[in-house]
Short mmCIF file of C-alpha atoms in Angstrom, two decimals:
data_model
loop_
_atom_site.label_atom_id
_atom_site.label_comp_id
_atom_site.label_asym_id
_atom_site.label_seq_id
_atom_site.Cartn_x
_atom_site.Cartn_y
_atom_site.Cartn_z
CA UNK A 18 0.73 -13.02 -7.56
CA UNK A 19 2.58 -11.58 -10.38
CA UNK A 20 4.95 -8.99 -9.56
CA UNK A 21 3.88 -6.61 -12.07
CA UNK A 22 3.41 -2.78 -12.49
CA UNK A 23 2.51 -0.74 -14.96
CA UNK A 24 4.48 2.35 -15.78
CA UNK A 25 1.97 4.02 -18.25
CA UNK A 26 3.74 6.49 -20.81
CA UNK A 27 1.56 9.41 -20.10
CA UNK A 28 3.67 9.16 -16.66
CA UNK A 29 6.55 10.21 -18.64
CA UNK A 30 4.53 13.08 -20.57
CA UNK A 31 3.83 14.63 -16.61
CA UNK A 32 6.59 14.73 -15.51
CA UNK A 33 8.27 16.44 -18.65
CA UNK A 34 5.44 18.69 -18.03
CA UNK A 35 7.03 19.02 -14.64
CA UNK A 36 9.77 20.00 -15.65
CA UNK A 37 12.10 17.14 -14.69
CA UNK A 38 14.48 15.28 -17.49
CA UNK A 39 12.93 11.82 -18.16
CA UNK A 40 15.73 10.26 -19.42
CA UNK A 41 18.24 11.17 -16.28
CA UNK A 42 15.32 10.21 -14.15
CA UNK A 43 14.83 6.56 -16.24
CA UNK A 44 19.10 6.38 -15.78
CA UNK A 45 19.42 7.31 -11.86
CA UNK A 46 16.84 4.37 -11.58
CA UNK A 47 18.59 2.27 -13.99
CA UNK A 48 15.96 1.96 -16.05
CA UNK A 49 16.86 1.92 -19.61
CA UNK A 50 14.56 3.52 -21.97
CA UNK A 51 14.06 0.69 -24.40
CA UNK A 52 12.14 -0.94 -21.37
CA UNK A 53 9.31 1.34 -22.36
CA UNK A 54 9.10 1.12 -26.28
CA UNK A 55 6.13 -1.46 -26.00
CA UNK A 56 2.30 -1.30 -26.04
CA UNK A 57 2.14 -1.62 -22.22
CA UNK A 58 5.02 -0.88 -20.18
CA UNK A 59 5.45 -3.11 -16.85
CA UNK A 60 8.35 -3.53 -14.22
CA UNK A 61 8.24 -5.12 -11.00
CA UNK A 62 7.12 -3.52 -7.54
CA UNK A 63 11.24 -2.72 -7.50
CA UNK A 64 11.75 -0.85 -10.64
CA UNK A 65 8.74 1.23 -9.99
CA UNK A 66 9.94 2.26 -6.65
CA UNK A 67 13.18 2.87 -7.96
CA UNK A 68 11.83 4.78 -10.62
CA UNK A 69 9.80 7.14 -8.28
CA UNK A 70 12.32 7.38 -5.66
CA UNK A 71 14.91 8.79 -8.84
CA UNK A 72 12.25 11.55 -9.44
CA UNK A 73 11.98 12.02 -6.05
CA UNK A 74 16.09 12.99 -6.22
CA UNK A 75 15.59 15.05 -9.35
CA UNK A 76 12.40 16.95 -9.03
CA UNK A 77 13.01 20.31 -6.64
CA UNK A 78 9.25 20.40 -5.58
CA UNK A 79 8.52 18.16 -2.45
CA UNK A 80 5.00 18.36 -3.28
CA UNK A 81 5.38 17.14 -7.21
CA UNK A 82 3.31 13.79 -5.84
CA UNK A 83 0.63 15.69 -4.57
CA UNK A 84 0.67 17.81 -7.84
CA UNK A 85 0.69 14.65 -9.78
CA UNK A 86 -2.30 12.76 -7.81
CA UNK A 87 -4.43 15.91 -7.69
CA UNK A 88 -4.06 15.83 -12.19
CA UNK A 89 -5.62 12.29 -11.84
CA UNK A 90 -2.84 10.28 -14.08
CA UNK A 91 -4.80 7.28 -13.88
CA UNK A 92 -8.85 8.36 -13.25
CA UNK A 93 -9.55 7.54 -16.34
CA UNK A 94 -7.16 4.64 -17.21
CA UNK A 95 -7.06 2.72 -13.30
CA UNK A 96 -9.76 0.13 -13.69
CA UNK A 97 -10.21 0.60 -10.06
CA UNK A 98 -10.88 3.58 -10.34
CA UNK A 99 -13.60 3.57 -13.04
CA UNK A 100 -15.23 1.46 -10.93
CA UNK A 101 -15.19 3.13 -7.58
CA UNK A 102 -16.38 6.87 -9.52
CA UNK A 103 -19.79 5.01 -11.37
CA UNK A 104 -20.53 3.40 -8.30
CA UNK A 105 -24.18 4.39 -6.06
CA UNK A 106 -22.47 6.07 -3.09
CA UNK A 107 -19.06 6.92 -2.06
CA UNK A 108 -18.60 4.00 0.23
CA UNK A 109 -19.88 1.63 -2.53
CA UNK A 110 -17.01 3.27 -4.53
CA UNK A 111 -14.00 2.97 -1.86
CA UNK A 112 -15.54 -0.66 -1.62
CA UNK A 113 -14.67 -1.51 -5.16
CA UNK A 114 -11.48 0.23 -5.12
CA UNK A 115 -10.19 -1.83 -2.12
CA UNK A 116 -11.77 -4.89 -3.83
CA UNK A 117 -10.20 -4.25 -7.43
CA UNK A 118 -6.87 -2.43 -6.71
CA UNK A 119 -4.89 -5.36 -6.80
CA UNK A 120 -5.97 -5.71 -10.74
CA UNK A 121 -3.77 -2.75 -11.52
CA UNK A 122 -0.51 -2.94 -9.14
CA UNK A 123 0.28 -5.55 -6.56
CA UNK A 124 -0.66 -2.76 -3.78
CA UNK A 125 -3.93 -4.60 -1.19
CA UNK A 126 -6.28 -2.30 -0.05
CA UNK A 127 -8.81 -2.48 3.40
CA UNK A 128 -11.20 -0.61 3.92
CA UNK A 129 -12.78 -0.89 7.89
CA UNK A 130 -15.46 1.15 9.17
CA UNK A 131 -15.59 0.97 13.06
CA UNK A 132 -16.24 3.67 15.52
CA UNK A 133 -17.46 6.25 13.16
CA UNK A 134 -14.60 6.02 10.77
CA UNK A 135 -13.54 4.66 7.43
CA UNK A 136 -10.22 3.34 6.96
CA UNK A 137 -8.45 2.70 3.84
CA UNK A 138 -5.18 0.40 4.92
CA UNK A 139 -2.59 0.13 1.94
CA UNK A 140 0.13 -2.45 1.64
CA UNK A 141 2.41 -3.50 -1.07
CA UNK A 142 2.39 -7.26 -1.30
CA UNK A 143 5.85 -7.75 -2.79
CA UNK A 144 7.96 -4.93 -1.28
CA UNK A 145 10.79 -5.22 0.15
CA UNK A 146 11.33 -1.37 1.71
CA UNK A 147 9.24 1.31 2.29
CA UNK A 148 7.16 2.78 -0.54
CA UNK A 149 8.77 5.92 -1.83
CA UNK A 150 7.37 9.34 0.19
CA UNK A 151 6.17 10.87 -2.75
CA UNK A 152 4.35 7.76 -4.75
CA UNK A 153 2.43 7.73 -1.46
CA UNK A 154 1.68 11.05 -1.80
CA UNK A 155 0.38 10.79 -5.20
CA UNK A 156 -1.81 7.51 -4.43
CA UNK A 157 -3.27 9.50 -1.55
CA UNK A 158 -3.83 12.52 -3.37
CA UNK A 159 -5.62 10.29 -6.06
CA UNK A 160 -7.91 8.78 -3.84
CA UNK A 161 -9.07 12.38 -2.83
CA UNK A 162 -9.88 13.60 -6.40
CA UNK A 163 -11.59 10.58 -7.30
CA UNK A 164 -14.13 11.19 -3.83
CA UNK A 165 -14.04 14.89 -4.45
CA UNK A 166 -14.52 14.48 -8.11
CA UNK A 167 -17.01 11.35 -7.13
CA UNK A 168 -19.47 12.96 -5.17
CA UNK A 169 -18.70 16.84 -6.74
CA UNK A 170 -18.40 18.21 -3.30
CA UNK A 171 -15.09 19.79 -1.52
CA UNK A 172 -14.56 16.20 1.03
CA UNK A 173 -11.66 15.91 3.57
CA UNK A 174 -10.27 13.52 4.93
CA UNK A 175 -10.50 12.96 8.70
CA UNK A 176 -6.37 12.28 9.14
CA UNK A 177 -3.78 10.75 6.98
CA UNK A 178 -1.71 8.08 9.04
CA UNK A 179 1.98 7.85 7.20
CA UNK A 180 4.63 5.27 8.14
CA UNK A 181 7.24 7.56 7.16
CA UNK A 182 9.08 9.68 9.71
CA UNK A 183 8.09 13.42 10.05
CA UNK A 184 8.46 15.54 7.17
CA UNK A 185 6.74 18.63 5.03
CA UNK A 186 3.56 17.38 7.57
CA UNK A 187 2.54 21.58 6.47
CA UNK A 188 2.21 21.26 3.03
CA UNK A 189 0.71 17.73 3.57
CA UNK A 190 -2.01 19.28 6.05
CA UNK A 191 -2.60 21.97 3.26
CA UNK A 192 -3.36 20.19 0.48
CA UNK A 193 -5.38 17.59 2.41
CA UNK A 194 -6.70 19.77 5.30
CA UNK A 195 -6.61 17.10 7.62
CA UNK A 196 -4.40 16.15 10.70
CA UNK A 197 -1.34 14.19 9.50
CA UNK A 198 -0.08 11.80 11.76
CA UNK A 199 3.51 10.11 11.13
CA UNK A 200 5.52 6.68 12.11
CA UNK A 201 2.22 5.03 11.85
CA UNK A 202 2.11 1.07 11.67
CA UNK A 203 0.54 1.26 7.84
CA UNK A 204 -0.22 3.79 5.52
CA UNK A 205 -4.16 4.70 6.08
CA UNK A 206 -6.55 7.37 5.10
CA UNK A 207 -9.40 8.07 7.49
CA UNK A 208 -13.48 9.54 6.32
CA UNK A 209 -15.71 10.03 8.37
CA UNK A 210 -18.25 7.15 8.15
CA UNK A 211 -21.15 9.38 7.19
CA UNK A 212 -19.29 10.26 4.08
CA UNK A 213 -19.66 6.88 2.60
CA UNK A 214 -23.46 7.74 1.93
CA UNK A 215 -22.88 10.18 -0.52
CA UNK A 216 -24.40 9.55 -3.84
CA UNK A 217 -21.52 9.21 -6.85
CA UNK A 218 -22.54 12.37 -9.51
CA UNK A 219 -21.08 9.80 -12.32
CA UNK A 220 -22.97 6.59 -10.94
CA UNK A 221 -23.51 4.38 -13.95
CA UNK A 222 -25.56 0.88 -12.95
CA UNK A 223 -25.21 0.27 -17.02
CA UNK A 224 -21.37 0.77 -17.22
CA UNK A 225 -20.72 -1.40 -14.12
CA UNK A 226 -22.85 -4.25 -15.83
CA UNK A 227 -20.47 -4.30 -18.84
CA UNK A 228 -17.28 -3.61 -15.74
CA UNK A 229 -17.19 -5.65 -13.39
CA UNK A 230 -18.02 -9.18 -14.48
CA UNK A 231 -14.32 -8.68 -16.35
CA UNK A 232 -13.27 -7.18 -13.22
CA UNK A 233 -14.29 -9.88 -11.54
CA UNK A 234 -13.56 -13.04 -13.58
CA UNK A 235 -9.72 -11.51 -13.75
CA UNK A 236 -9.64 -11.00 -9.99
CA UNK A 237 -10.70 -14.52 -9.84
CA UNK A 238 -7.67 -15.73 -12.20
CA UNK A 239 -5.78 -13.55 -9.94
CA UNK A 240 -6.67 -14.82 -7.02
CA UNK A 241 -6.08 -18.69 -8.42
CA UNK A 242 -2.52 -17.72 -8.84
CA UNK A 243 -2.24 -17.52 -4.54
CA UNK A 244 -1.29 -20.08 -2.37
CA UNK A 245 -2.15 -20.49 1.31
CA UNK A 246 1.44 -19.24 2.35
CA UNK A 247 0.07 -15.93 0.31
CA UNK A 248 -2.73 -15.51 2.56
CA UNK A 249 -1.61 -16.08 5.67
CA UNK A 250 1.10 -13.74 5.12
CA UNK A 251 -1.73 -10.92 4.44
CA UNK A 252 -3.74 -12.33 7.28
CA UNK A 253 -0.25 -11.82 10.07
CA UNK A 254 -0.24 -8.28 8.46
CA UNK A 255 -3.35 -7.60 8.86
CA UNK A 256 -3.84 -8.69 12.16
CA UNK A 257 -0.61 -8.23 13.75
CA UNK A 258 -0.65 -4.66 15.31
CA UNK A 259 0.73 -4.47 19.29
CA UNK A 260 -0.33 -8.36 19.64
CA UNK A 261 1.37 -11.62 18.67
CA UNK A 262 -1.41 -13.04 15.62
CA UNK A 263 -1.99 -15.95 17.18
CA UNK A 264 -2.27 -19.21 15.14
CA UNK A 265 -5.85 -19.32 16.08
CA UNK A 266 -7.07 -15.83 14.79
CA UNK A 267 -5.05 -16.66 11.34
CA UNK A 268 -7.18 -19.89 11.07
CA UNK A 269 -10.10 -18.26 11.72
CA UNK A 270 -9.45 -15.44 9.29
CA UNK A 271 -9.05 -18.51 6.97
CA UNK A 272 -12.39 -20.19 7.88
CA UNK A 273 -10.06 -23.19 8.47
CA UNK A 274 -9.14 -25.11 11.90
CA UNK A 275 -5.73 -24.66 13.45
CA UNK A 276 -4.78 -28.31 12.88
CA UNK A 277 -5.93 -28.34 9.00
CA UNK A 278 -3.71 -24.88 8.52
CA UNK A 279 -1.27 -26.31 10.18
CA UNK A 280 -1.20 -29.69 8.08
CA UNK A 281 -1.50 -28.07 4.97
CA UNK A 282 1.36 -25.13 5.55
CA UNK A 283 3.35 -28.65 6.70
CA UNK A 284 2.52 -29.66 3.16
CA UNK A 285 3.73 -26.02 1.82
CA UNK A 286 7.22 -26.62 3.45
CA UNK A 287 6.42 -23.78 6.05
CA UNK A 288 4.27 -23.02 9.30
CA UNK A 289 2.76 -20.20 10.95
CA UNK A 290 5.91 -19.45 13.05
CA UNK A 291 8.15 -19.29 9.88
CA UNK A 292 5.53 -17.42 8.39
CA UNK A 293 5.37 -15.44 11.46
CA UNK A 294 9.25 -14.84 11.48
CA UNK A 295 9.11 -14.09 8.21
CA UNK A 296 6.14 -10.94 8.25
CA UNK A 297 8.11 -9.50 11.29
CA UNK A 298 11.42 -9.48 9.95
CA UNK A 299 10.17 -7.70 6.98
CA UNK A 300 7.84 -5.33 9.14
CA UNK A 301 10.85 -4.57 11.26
CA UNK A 302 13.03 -3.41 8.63
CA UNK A 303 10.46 -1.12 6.95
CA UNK A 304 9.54 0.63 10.54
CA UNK A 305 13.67 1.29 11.43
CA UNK A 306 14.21 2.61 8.25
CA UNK A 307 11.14 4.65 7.17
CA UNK A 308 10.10 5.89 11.17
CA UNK A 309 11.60 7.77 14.34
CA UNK A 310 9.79 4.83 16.41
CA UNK A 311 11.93 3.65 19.42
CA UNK A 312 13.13 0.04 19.56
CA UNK A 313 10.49 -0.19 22.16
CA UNK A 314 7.27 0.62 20.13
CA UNK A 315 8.80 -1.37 17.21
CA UNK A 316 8.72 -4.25 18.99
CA UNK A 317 5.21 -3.33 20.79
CA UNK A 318 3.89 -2.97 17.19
CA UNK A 319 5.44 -6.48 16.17
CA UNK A 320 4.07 -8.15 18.79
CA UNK A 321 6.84 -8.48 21.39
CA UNK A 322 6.22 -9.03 24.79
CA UNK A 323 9.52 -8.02 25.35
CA UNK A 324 12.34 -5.50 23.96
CA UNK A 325 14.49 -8.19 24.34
CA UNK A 326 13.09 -10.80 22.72
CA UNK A 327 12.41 -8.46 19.61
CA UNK A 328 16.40 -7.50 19.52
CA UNK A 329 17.07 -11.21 19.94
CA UNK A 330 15.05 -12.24 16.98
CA UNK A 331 16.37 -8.97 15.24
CA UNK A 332 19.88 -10.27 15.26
CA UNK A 333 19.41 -13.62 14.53
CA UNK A 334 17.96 -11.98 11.06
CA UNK A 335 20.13 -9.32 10.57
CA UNK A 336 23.45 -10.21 12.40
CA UNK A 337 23.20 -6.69 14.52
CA UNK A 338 21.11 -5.23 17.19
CA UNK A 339 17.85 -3.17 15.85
CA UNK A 340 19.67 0.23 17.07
CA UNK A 341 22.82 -0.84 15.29
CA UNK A 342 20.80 -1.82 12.00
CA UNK A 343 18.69 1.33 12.05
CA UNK A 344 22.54 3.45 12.07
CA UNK A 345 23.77 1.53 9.51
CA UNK A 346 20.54 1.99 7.10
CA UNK A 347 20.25 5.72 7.69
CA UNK A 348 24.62 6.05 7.00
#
């Protein structure tokens, strides 16, 4: 997967709306402005959290992502988007913006309904740290306008579930008027399950005929670009959430047999425990940094049997305990 993101100009025309000086904004993320003198402005998963984290530093308004979701940059631009607001129902919608989100930023969506509920999971593929507070904000914000602007009526969500430690959680459960629960394993937005049957006011079966076989066939070029070590990556993320993801439920998430994913990650130069190591280390990181979880539930959440085995691995990767790494990154 390319690591690609767009960084549309009319960004740049919001938040000089805002208020906030573009250029020291592009020059505390050391992005110079020439970057942005083309038809279609990209950077990598990086720059744009660099880039959002410097107008995090600049803008005075904690809620300026909120502000910025609610105005709907990309409604009308995010293929995603398009397709999710002229779909039949509200759950047809989220469907299709899970299913074509990766076409516009390498960010994966999931979408589960279980027990009454309807989760939307986000993860950026090619991260390396947390996802800046307020971006998060904005996507979430987003993904309420386009339901509320969807199916025309005034819908909540159930709870917002943030990785980040506790912060502004009033302003947060006043724009979204939902519980807001923090140092959460993922990012994830929770409807109530009956929601998904509203009807779409903007449902289009002509307009998604022209859509989506485009939408499709360049998912499909997308998806030609991954390799196996790609998807089991997203497969230990996905499944790997107070239990070690066994080799077994990977395969089977692969509709392969342990010893053919094992041969052919042999073939890759890898296997499931690098993988493994790998997806954990990473994880780790992003929940010391970004949450007020103890060592403990860290390791609980990554799978550990044991504290000590987590603070083992921990140092073998880092060269210092988890409690020692955790001081250091918040210095």
């Amino acid at each position: 997967m390319a690591d690609r993101v767009p960084i549309p100009m009319v960004l740049f025309e919001h938040l000089a709306q805002t208020g906030l000086d573009v250029d020291a904004v592009l020059r505390l993320a050391k992005l110079p402005r020439s970057r942005f003198n083309v038809a279609r402005p990209e950077g990598t998963t990086a720059e744009f959290f660099a880039l959002w984290r410097a107008v995090e530093q600049t803008a005075a308004d904690p809620g300026l992502g909120l502000q910025l979701g609610h105005a709907a940059l990309t409604d009308e631009e995010n293929v995603a988007s398009l397709a999710a607001l002229h779909s039949n129902t509200l759950g047809e919608g989220l469907e299709r913006l899970a299913r074509y989100k990766r076409l516009v930023c390498p960010e994966k969506v999931w979408l589960d309904i279980a027990h009454g509920e309807a989760r939307l999971r986000f993860q950026w593929l090619l991260a390396n740290e947390e996802p800046p507070a307020l971006l998060t904000d904005l996507i979430f914000a987003g993904i309420v306008k386009v339901a509320q602007q969807g199916t025309n009526t005034p819908i909540k969500p159930r709870r917002i579930e943030l990785t980040r430690a506790p912060a502004d959680e009033i302003m947060l459960q006043q724009h979204f008027g939902c519980e807001i629960c923090f140092d959460a394993p993922h990012d994830v937005m929770v409807f109530d399950e009956a929601a998904l049957a509203l009807p779409m006011v903007k449902r289009n079966a002509q307009f998604l005929a022209i859509l989506l076989p485009g939408l499709d066939l360049a998912l499909s070029n997308n998806d030609a670009s991954r390799t196996l070590v790609d998807d089991v990556r997203d497969a230990l993320v996905e499944t790997m959430a107070g239990e070690r993801p066994a080799i077994s439920k990977v395969a089977k998430s692969l509709g392969m047999s342990v010893r053919t994913l094992q041969r052919r990650l042999g073939e890759l130069g890898t296997t499931h425990q690098d993988l493994l190591d790998e997806v954990r280390h990473q994880s780790a990181r992003r929940l010391l940094k970004a949450t007020s979880l103890g060592i403990g539930e860290v390791a609980f959440l990554l799978g550990y049997e044991e504290v000590n085995s987590f603070t083992r691995a921990f140092h073998l990767w880092e060269g210092v305990t988890p409690a020692g790494w955790r001081l250091n990154a918040a210095a």
